[in-house]
Tab-separated table of C-alpha atoms and ligand atoms in Angstrom:
chain	number	residue	atom	x	y	z
A	606	MET	CA	-15.874	4.819	37.317
A	607	LYS	CA	-11.673	4.209	36.249
A	608	GLY	CA	-10.478	2.232	34.027
A	609	ASN	CA	-9.203	-1.455	35.171
A	610	PHE	CA	-5.471	-1.785	35.572
A	611	PRO	CA	-3.758	-4.581	37.216
A	612	ILE	CA	-1.641	-1.449	38.909
A	613	GLU	CA	0.513	-3.793	41.002
A	614	LYS	CA	1.738	-5.375	38.198
A	615	PHE	CA	2.675	-1.866	36.232
A	616	SER	CA	5.735	-0.788	39.280
A	617	ASN	CA	7.815	-3.023	37.358
A	618	VAL	CA	8.089	-1.753	33.807
A	619	GLU	CA	8.721	2.151	32.602
A	620	THR	CA	6.705	4.200	32.331
A	621	PRO	CA	5.723	6.061	29.640
A	622	PHE	CA	4.171	2.272	27.855
A	623	TYR	CA	0.639	1.809	26.385
A	624	TYR	CA	-1.840	-0.950	28.308
A	625	TYR	CA	-4.303	-3.161	26.074
A	626	ASP	CA	-7.273	-4.649	27.120
A	627	THR	CA	-6.938	-8.111	25.986
A	628	GLN	CA	-10.608	-9.033	27.572
A	629	LEU	CA	-12.523	-6.680	25.750
A	630	LEU	CA	-10.319	-6.355	22.219
A	631	ARG	CA	-11.505	-10.270	22.111
A	632	GLU	CA	-14.998	-9.249	23.616
A	633	THR	CA	-15.014	-6.499	20.824
A	634	LEU	CA	-14.216	-8.381	17.888
A	635	ALA	CA	-17.052	-10.922	18.829
A	636	THR	CA	-19.150	-8.607	18.582
A	637	VAL	CA	-18.410	-7.293	15.473
A	638	ASN	CA	-18.506	-11.037	13.788
A	639	GLN	CA	-21.532	-11.582	16.090
A	640	GLU	CA	-23.026	-8.542	14.197
A	641	ALA	CA	-21.927	-8.021	10.943
A	642	GLY	CA	-22.357	-12.033	10.971
A	643	LYS	CA	-26.492	-11.274	10.722
A	644	TYR	CA	-26.011	-10.715	7.211
A	645	GLU	CA	-24.523	-12.864	4.977
A	646	LYS	CA	-22.742	-10.470	3.003
A	647	TYR	CA	-20.543	-8.319	5.095
A	648	HIS	CA	-17.254	-8.815	5.143
A	649	VAL	CA	-15.549	-6.713	7.744
A	650	HIS	CA	-11.646	-5.571	7.086
A	651	TYR	CA	-9.423	-4.037	10.548
A	652	ALA	CA	-8.481	-0.456	9.465
A	653	ILE	CA	-4.682	-1.099	10.675
A	654	LYS	CA	-3.271	2.316	10.955
A	655	ALA	CA	-5.778	2.455	13.906
A	656	ASN	CA	-2.879	0.328	15.725
A	657	ALA	CA	-0.526	-1.866	14.195
A	658	ASN	CA	0.985	-3.485	17.573
A	659	LYS	CA	1.854	-6.680	16.906
A	660	LYS	CA	0.108	-8.393	19.543
A	661	VAL	CA	-2.937	-6.529	19.133
A	662	LEU	CA	-2.260	-7.651	15.235
A	663	SER	CA	-2.556	-11.310	16.499
A	664	ILE	CA	-5.640	-10.801	18.693
A	665	ILE	CA	-7.458	-9.632	15.434
A	666	ARG	CA	-5.780	-12.417	13.103
A	667	GLU	CA	-7.385	-14.775	15.274
A	668	SER	CA	-10.823	-13.141	15.180
A	669	GLY	CA	-10.446	-13.799	11.132
A	670	LEU	CA	-11.330	-10.120	10.270
A	671	GLY	CA	-10.007	-8.820	7.367
A	672	VAL	CA	-7.260	-5.757	7.137
A	673	ASP	CA	-7.484	-2.037	5.711
A	674	CYS	CA	-3.490	-0.692	4.393
A	675	VAL	CA	-3.030	2.735	2.773
A	676	SER	CA	0.144	1.985	2.784
A	677	GLY	CA	3.189	-0.607	1.520
A	678	GLY	CA	4.417	-0.354	5.636
A	679	GLU	CA	1.269	-1.258	6.780
A	680	ILE	CA	0.661	-3.965	4.111
A	681	ARG	CA	3.785	-5.492	5.013
A	682	ALA	CA	2.797	-5.189	9.037
A	683	THR	CA	-0.361	-7.123	8.222
A	684	LEU	CA	1.132	-10.394	5.626
A	685	GLU	CA	4.023	-10.548	8.860
A	686	ALA	CA	0.364	-10.763	11.380
A	687	GLY	CA	-0.136	-13.946	9.914
A	688	PHE	CA	-3.411	-12.304	7.898
A	689	PRO	CA	-4.027	-13.781	3.965
A	690	ALA	CA	-3.771	-11.223	0.995
A	691	GLY	CA	-6.149	-12.200	-0.030
A	692	LYS	CA	-8.539	-10.767	2.475
A	693	ILE	CA	-6.212	-6.879	1.707
A	694	VAL	CA	-7.609	-3.970	0.736
A	695	PHE	CA	-5.725	-1.231	-0.192
A	696	ALA	CA	-6.359	2.761	-0.591
A	697	GLY	CA	-4.717	5.829	-0.734
A	698	VAL	CA	-4.061	8.839	-2.283
A	699	GLY	CA	-0.503	8.875	-3.528
A	700	LYS	CA	0.474	4.592	-3.494
A	701	SER	CA	4.492	4.082	-5.106
A	702	ASP	CA	5.893	1.912	-7.198
A	703	TRP	CA	6.557	-0.440	-4.993
A	704	GLU	CA	4.088	-0.706	-2.557
A	705	ILE	CA	1.416	-1.615	-6.146
A	706	ASN	CA	3.765	-3.547	-6.938
A	707	LEU	CA	3.885	-4.888	-3.603
A	708	GLY	CA	0.264	-6.052	-4.026
A	709	LEU	CA	0.440	-7.066	-7.167
A	710	ASP	CA	2.993	-9.577	-6.476
A	711	GLN	CA	1.294	-10.737	-3.336
A	712	ASP	CA	-2.690	-11.100	-5.058
A	713	ILE	CA	-4.306	-8.145	-2.369
A	714	PHE	CA	-8.059	-8.678	-2.733
A	715	CYS	CA	-8.379	-5.280	-4.045
A	716	PHE	CA	-7.124	-1.833	-4.862
A	717	ASN	CA	-9.138	1.064	-4.193
A	718	VAL	CA	-7.984	3.945	-6.746
A	719	GLU	CA	-8.659	7.634	-6.026
A	720	SER	CA	-7.501	8.718	-9.346
A	721	ILE	CA	-7.173	8.567	-13.357
A	722	PRO	CA	-3.231	8.849	-12.811
A	723	GLU	CA	-2.825	5.795	-10.719
A	724	LEU	CA	-5.249	3.721	-12.392
A	725	GLU	CA	-3.068	3.925	-15.369
A	726	ILE	CA	0.414	3.568	-13.220
A	727	ILE	CA	-1.228	0.389	-11.409
A	728	ASN	CA	-2.075	-0.579	-14.745
A	729	GLU	CA	0.995	-0.247	-16.700
A	730	LEU	CA	2.813	-2.177	-13.489
A	731	ALA	CA	0.361	-4.947	-13.733
A	732	ALA	CA	0.582	-5.669	-17.632
A	733	ALA	CA	4.178	-5.526	-16.762
A	734	LYS	CA	3.643	-8.568	-14.551
A	735	ASN	CA	0.987	-10.805	-16.887
A	736	LYS	CA	-1.200	-10.013	-13.985
A	737	VAL	CA	-4.772	-8.185	-13.673
A	738	ALA	CA	-5.287	-5.569	-10.683
A	739	PRO	CA	-8.449	-6.133	-8.712
A	740	VAL	CA	-9.525	-2.625	-8.578
A	741	ALA	CA	-12.660	-0.371	-7.374
A	742	PHE	CA	-13.214	3.463	-6.742
A	743	ARG	CA	-13.061	5.000	-3.974
A	744	ILE	CA	-15.810	7.696	-4.920
A	745	ASN	CA	-16.380	11.064	-2.951
A	746	PRO	CA	-19.676	11.024	-1.635
A	747	ASN	CA	-20.107	14.898	-0.935
A	748	VAL	CA	-21.435	13.778	2.288
A	749	GLY	CA	-20.207	15.775	5.326
A	750	ALA	CA	-19.256	14.101	8.583
A	751	HIS	CA	-20.424	15.890	11.745
A	752	THR	CA	-16.999	14.945	12.899
A	753	HIS	CA	-14.042	17.074	13.361
A	754	ALA	CA	-13.299	18.856	10.592
A	755	ASN	CA	-9.878	17.361	10.386
A	756	ILE	CA	-11.143	14.018	10.422
A	757	THR	CA	-13.413	14.626	7.483
A	758	THR	CA	-12.928	13.259	3.986
A	759	GLY	CA	-15.751	12.511	2.062
A	760	LEU	CA	-16.186	16.467	1.677
A	761	LYS	CA	-15.917	17.800	-2.443
A	762	GLU	CA	-13.235	19.431	-0.839
A	763	ASN	CA	-11.064	17.190	0.061
A	764	LYS	CA	-8.024	15.332	-1.314
A	765	PHE	CA	-9.635	11.628	-1.043
A	766	GLY	CA	-11.318	10.244	-4.002
A	767	ILE	CA	-12.852	10.966	-7.984
A	768	SER	CA	-15.636	12.775	-7.843
A	769	MET	CA	-19.618	11.084	-8.199
A	770	GLU	CA	-19.169	13.541	-11.040
A	771	ASP	CA	-16.184	11.657	-12.876
A	772	MET	CA	-17.210	8.724	-11.908
A	773	ASP	CA	-18.907	7.858	-14.991
A	774	ARG	CA	-15.500	8.609	-17.131
A	775	VAL	CA	-13.703	6.839	-14.564
A	776	ILE	CA	-14.826	3.296	-15.117
A	777	ASP	CA	-15.122	3.619	-18.979
A	778	ILE	CA	-11.477	4.328	-18.688
A	779	ALA	CA	-10.602	1.448	-16.664
A	780	LEU	CA	-13.299	-0.574	-18.287
A	781	GLU	CA	-11.397	-0.353	-21.326
A	782	MET	CA	-7.547	-1.755	-19.798
A	783	LYS	CA	-6.151	-5.117	-20.061
A	784	ASN	CA	-4.894	-5.090	-16.648
A	785	ILE	CA	-7.337	-3.874	-14.687
A	786	LYS	CA	-10.122	-5.531	-13.251
A	787	PHE	CA	-13.383	-3.515	-11.510
A	788	ILE	CA	-14.837	-5.044	-9.131
A	789	GLY	CA	-16.002	-1.975	-6.988
A	790	LEU	CA	-16.878	1.118	-5.480
A	791	HIS	CA	-15.009	2.504	-2.406
A	792	PHE	CA	-17.028	4.913	0.014
A	793	HIS	CA	-15.628	6.470	3.325
A	794	ILE	CA	-16.994	9.461	4.365
A	795	GLY	CA	-14.667	10.454	7.474
A	796	SER	CA	-14.153	9.087	11.240
A	797	GLN	CA	-15.058	9.359	15.209
A	798	ILE	CA	-18.764	9.134	13.685
A	799	LEU	CA	-21.616	8.775	16.247
A	800	ASP	CA	-24.420	9.919	14.318
A	801	MET	CA	-26.337	7.108	12.160
A	802	THR	CA	-27.472	9.394	10.327
A	803	ASP	CA	-24.428	10.527	7.730
A	804	PHE	CA	-24.095	6.898	7.512
A	805	VAL	CA	-27.936	7.130	6.456
A	806	ALA	CA	-27.043	9.862	3.634
A	807	LEU	CA	-24.062	7.700	2.338
A	808	CYS	CA	-26.227	4.882	1.976
A	809	ASN	CA	-28.943	6.975	-0.296
A	810	ARG	CA	-26.082	8.154	-2.230
A	811	ILE	CA	-24.734	4.180	-3.176
A	812	ASN	CA	-28.211	3.959	-3.981
A	813	GLU	CA	-28.425	6.732	-6.426
A	814	LEU	CA	-24.958	5.762	-8.039
A	815	GLN	CA	-25.778	2.458	-8.172
A	816	LYS	CA	-29.407	3.072	-10.099
A	817	LYS	CA	-26.679	5.444	-12.065
A	818	LEU	CA	-24.251	2.073	-12.991
A	819	PHE	CA	-27.324	0.078	-13.236
A	820	ASN	CA	-29.026	2.283	-16.091
A	821	ARG	CA	-26.072	1.555	-18.154
A	822	GLN	CA	-26.357	-2.245	-17.045
A	823	ILE	CA	-23.395	-2.193	-15.144
A	824	ILE	CA	-23.188	-4.242	-11.775
A	825	ILE	CA	-20.187	-4.129	-9.624
A	826	ASP	CA	-19.459	-6.648	-7.380
A	827	HIS	CA	-18.101	-4.941	-4.148
A	828	ILE	CA	-19.504	-1.845	-2.189
A	829	ASN	CA	-16.953	-1.363	0.152
A	830	VAL	CA	-18.333	1.412	2.509
A	831	GLY	CA	-14.892	2.415	4.529
A	832	GLY	CA	-15.264	2.604	8.624
A	833	GLY	CA	-15.679	5.616	10.998
A	834	LEU	CA	-17.959	4.280	13.467
A	835	GLY	CA	-17.189	7.021	16.261
A	836	ILE	CA	-16.209	5.362	20.272
A	837	ASP	CA	-17.460	7.366	23.774
A	838	TYR	CA	-14.245	9.410	24.751
A	839	GLU	CA	-15.760	11.135	27.721
A	840	HIS	CA	-17.131	7.730	29.101
A	841	PRO	CA	-14.960	4.552	28.058
A	842	ASN	CA	-16.516	2.594	30.112
A	843	ARG	CA	-19.815	3.167	29.558
A	844	GLN	CA	-20.219	1.484	26.620
A	845	ALA	CA	-17.216	0.530	26.236
A	846	ILE	CA	-18.605	-2.190	23.289
A	847	PRO	CA	-19.705	0.226	20.231
A	848	ASP	CA	-22.832	0.141	19.133
A	849	PHE	CA	-21.642	-2.481	15.762
A	850	GLU	CA	-26.263	-3.826	15.765
A	851	THR	CA	-27.414	-0.205	15.055
A	852	TYR	CA	-24.284	-0.033	13.006
A	853	PHE	CA	-24.224	-2.931	10.542
A	854	ALA	CA	-28.543	-2.636	10.984
A	855	THR	CA	-28.135	0.945	9.540
A	856	TYR	CA	-26.393	-0.297	6.739
A	857	HIS	CA	-29.115	-3.012	6.597
A	858	LYS	CA	-32.095	-1.423	6.097
A	859	HIS	CA	-30.776	1.610	4.466
A	860	LEU	CA	-27.934	-0.073	1.085
A	861	LYS	CA	-29.769	-1.234	-1.283
A	862	LEU	CA	-27.703	-4.419	-2.860
A	863	ARG	CA	-28.302	-6.463	-5.654
A	864	PRO	CA	-27.773	-10.290	-5.793
A	865	LYS	CA	-24.976	-11.281	-4.933
A	866	GLN	CA	-23.053	-8.091	-4.198
A	867	GLU	CA	-20.915	-8.575	-1.068
A	868	VAL	CA	-20.474	-5.494	1.604
A	869	HIS	CA	-17.635	-4.333	2.765
A	870	PHE	CA	-16.788	-2.352	6.346
A	871	GLU	CA	-13.043	-1.119	6.926
A	872	LEU	CA	-13.445	-1.012	10.423
A	873	GLY	CA	-10.753	1.448	12.622
A	874	ARG	CA	-11.287	3.163	16.282
A	875	SER	CA	-14.327	1.414	17.099
A	876	ILE	CA	-12.169	-1.990	17.381
A	877	THR	CA	-9.087	-1.504	19.037
A	878	GLY	CA	-10.072	2.796	20.865
A	879	GLN	CA	-11.279	2.145	24.095
A	880	CYS	CA	-9.043	-1.358	24.928
A	881	GLY	CA	-5.846	1.291	24.904
A	882	SER	CA	-4.373	3.095	27.550
A	883	LEU	CA	-1.855	5.035	28.023
A	884	ILE	CA	0.304	4.883	30.954
A	885	SER	CA	2.438	7.739	32.555
A	886	LYS	CA	4.133	9.381	35.466
A	887	VAL	CA	3.560	12.537	36.990
A	888	LEU	CA	7.000	13.134	37.229
A	889	TYR	CA	6.648	17.406	38.948
A	890	VAL	CA	3.224	19.637	40.223
A	891	LYS	CA	4.270	22.644	39.866
A	892	GLN	CA	2.127	25.690	41.137
A	893	GLY	CA	1.430	28.294	38.361
A	894	THR	CA	-0.577	31.586	38.527
A	895	ASN	CA	-3.914	30.569	39.329
A	896	LYS	CA	-3.210	26.347	38.975
A	897	GLN	CA	-1.151	23.558	39.438
A	898	PHE	CA	0.272	21.635	36.522
A	899	ALA	CA	0.917	18.124	36.581
A	900	ILE	CA	3.166	17.375	34.616
A	901	LEU	CA	3.893	13.623	33.110
A	902	ASP	CA	6.691	11.470	31.816
A	903	ALA	CA	4.488	11.204	28.473
A	904	GLY	CA	3.647	14.248	25.931
A	905	MET	CA	2.356	14.538	22.692
A	906	THR	CA	5.510	12.091	21.028
A	907	GLU	CA	3.353	9.527	23.241
A	908	LEU	CA	-0.196	10.401	22.738
A	909	ILE	CA	0.452	13.384	19.799
A	910	ARG	CA	-4.408	13.483	18.983
A	911	PRO	CA	-4.805	15.932	21.937
A	912	ALA	CA	-2.177	18.081	19.847
A	913	LEU	CA	-3.330	17.580	16.471
A	914	TYR	CA	-6.966	17.532	16.631
A	915	GLN	CA	-7.886	18.914	20.154
A	916	ALA	CA	-9.560	15.304	21.090
A	917	TYR	CA	-10.785	14.420	23.809
A	918	HIS	CA	-8.764	12.438	26.316
A	919	LYS	CA	-10.018	10.489	30.352
A	920	ILE	CA	-7.576	11.013	32.160
A	921	GLU	CA	-7.393	9.317	35.656
A	922	ASN	CA	-5.081	9.565	38.731
A	923	ILE	CA	-5.302	5.302	38.852
A	924	THR	CA	-2.630	5.708	41.827
A	925	SER	CA	-4.906	8.150	44.566
A	926	GLU	CA	-8.343	8.093	46.296
A	927	GLY	CA	-7.446	11.293	47.366
A	928	PRO	CA	-9.302	14.806	46.990
A	929	VAL	CA	-10.264	15.659	43.978
A	930	GLU	CA	-8.227	19.135	42.485
A	931	ALA	CA	-8.508	20.353	38.692
A	932	TYR	CA	-4.713	20.018	37.154
A	933	ASP	CA	-3.165	21.377	33.595
A	934	VAL	CA	-2.163	17.967	32.855
A	935	VAL	CA	0.511	18.518	30.071
A	936	GLY	CA	3.612	16.825	29.183
A	937	PRO	CA	7.672	17.109	28.466
A	938	ILE	CA	7.836	17.942	24.768
A	939	CYS	CA	8.873	21.591	24.472
A	940	GLU	CA	6.023	22.357	21.917
A	941	SER	CA	3.111	25.089	24.472
A	942	SER	CA	0.796	22.248	22.520
A	943	ASP	CA	1.903	19.151	24.877
A	944	VAL	CA	-1.351	19.604	26.971
A	945	PHE	CA	-3.363	16.751	27.657
A	946	GLY	CA	-6.398	18.467	29.521
A	947	LYS	CA	-7.230	22.157	30.990
A	948	THR	CA	-8.593	21.935	34.037
A	949	ILE	CA	-8.780	18.272	34.805
A	950	ASP	CA	-10.302	16.841	38.269
A	951	LEU	CA	-7.888	14.495	39.460
A	952	ASN	CA	-8.020	12.540	41.808
A	953	LYS	CA	-4.740	14.402	44.693
A	954	VAL	CA	-1.881	14.325	42.069
A	955	LYS	CA	1.729	13.373	44.048
A	956	ARG	CA	5.152	12.477	41.924
A	957	GLY	CA	5.528	9.071	41.621
A	958	ASP	CA	1.235	9.070	40.550
A	959	LEU	CA	0.437	7.173	37.854
A	960	ILE	CA	-2.371	8.341	35.310
A	961	ALA	CA	-4.314	6.475	32.411
A	962	MET	CA	-5.154	8.422	29.526
A	963	ARG	CA	-7.929	6.240	28.576
A	964	SER	CA	-8.848	5.600	24.973
A	965	ALA	CA	-6.181	5.931	23.208
A	966	GLY	CA	-6.226	2.213	21.491
A	967	ALA	CA	-6.627	3.973	18.007
A	968	TYR	CA	-4.484	6.322	16.799
A	969	GLY	CA	-1.989	6.210	19.784
A	970	GLU	CA	1.141	4.514	19.795
A	971	ILE	CA	0.677	4.275	16.139
A	972	MET	CA	1.650	7.703	15.053
A	973	ALA	CA	4.444	8.518	18.162
A	974	SER	CA	6.311	9.953	17.448
A	975	GLY	CA	10.675	10.011	18.330
A	976	TYR	CA	11.494	14.168	18.606
A	977	ASN	CA	12.908	15.472	21.588
A	978	CYS	CA	15.096	12.192	20.485
A	979	ARG	CA	13.098	10.178	22.450
A	980	THR	CA	13.012	6.135	22.626
A	981	LEU	CA	8.722	5.465	21.028
A	982	PRO	CA	6.332	3.212	24.054
A	983	GLU	CA	6.338	0.327	24.500
A	984	GLY	CA	3.271	-1.501	24.313
A	985	TYR	CA	1.865	-4.143	26.844
A	986	ILE	CA	-1.332	-6.281	26.703
A	987	THR	CA	-3.034	-8.116	29.720
A	988	GLU	CA	-1.135	-11.485	29.415
A	989	ASP	CA	2.178	-9.436	29.524
A	990	PHE	CA	1.107	-8.833	33.047
A	991	ILE	CA	0.231	-12.347	34.404
B	1335	PLP	C1	-9.077	5.698	8.335
B	1335	PLP	C2	-9.304	4.542	6.923
B	1335	PLP	C3	-10.140	4.104	7.680
B	1335	PLP	C4	-10.855	3.811	9.313
B	1335	PLP	O1	-11.665	5.096	10.134
B	1335	PLP	P1	-12.135	4.781	11.398
B	1335	PLP	O2	-12.731	6.014	11.785
B	1335	PLP	O3	-10.705	3.907	12.009
B	1335	PLP	O4	-13.153	3.272	11.505
B	1335	PLP	C5	-11.524	3.347	6.338
B	1335	PLP	N1	-11.018	3.630	5.429
B	1335	PLP	C6	-10.101	4.141	5.330
B	1335	PLP	C7	-9.894	4.654	3.625
B	1335	PLP	C8	-9.731	5.324	5.477
B	1335	PLP	O5	-9.185	6.192	5.767
């Protein structure tokens, strides 16, 4: 089964472009709210790094979610989209002074701090403004997520976070600082996680750390468990809305909370991933030795995930219902890695056919680059074609 696209309307716009199915996005957001809403103290922050398209952001804002930012530019985009600063969490291993100052000026909800030197600078900058910065420590829980090596973040050897051994010392330092308010712990173990046992392992680790804190009579108000819930790239239509019910229920079952503790989630891919597709046009069908190439007008400049992480995106010829043949689907960029897929079954391809790269709503448009002096792709939503 192919995706559902207003193909007749696509002929009026230049390819390549991103198309976002806003009905699916709205249903996904409603499901997130319904499932997280079953538990009193669960708060979801959308990880804006997955997709910061303004039309997409406006729909996410309507749903009432908070936002997880990893840069000052993302804080700006979040505020411009109308989200309240009080629902922004700000992570990142290398926050610049201006980014920290922006967060302080806007009174964001929390800085997720990843090192002692960073904590010292936040304390200094907050003092200069006579403010107290709310801070959570990102602890590296040394829990391995069963996902691609480039997108695991919670192992000891990753650059992210503070080690568990250093946690007590860092908290002691923070408690002494006049312009820091220590409010919680933050974790994020990786991305595209479909095996719930990874999240169970994280819960167990958080429970251990909480016990350690409790023994020191430290009770924190906020536990931020990060994001990472994956989507089905192989079958974008089978379960277009990820299983948020099981996801939140897993945390509810395994994460032990103290009275009044609030839990924060930072979901990116699972919210916008399935609603987006990259639409491109076939420029040439080229016969190679023992194979044929479908050469598209989109390349790694529009969707870098296949080149960057050998990621799989389902590819569909949405123009043709002809007999299926195998193609290597490639872009026009001068890089050998500019390949979307090898020996891909497609309905017979001819010049001018439209090709959809499915499940490209997260880490797609936002990662587009101008390499080869290319123009950044437009992003359209369903409403643009009505
Ligand atoms: C990227 C990121 C997320 C979102 O990850 P997804 O896999 O898209 O859900 C959440 N938190 C932090 C700190 C991140 O860096």
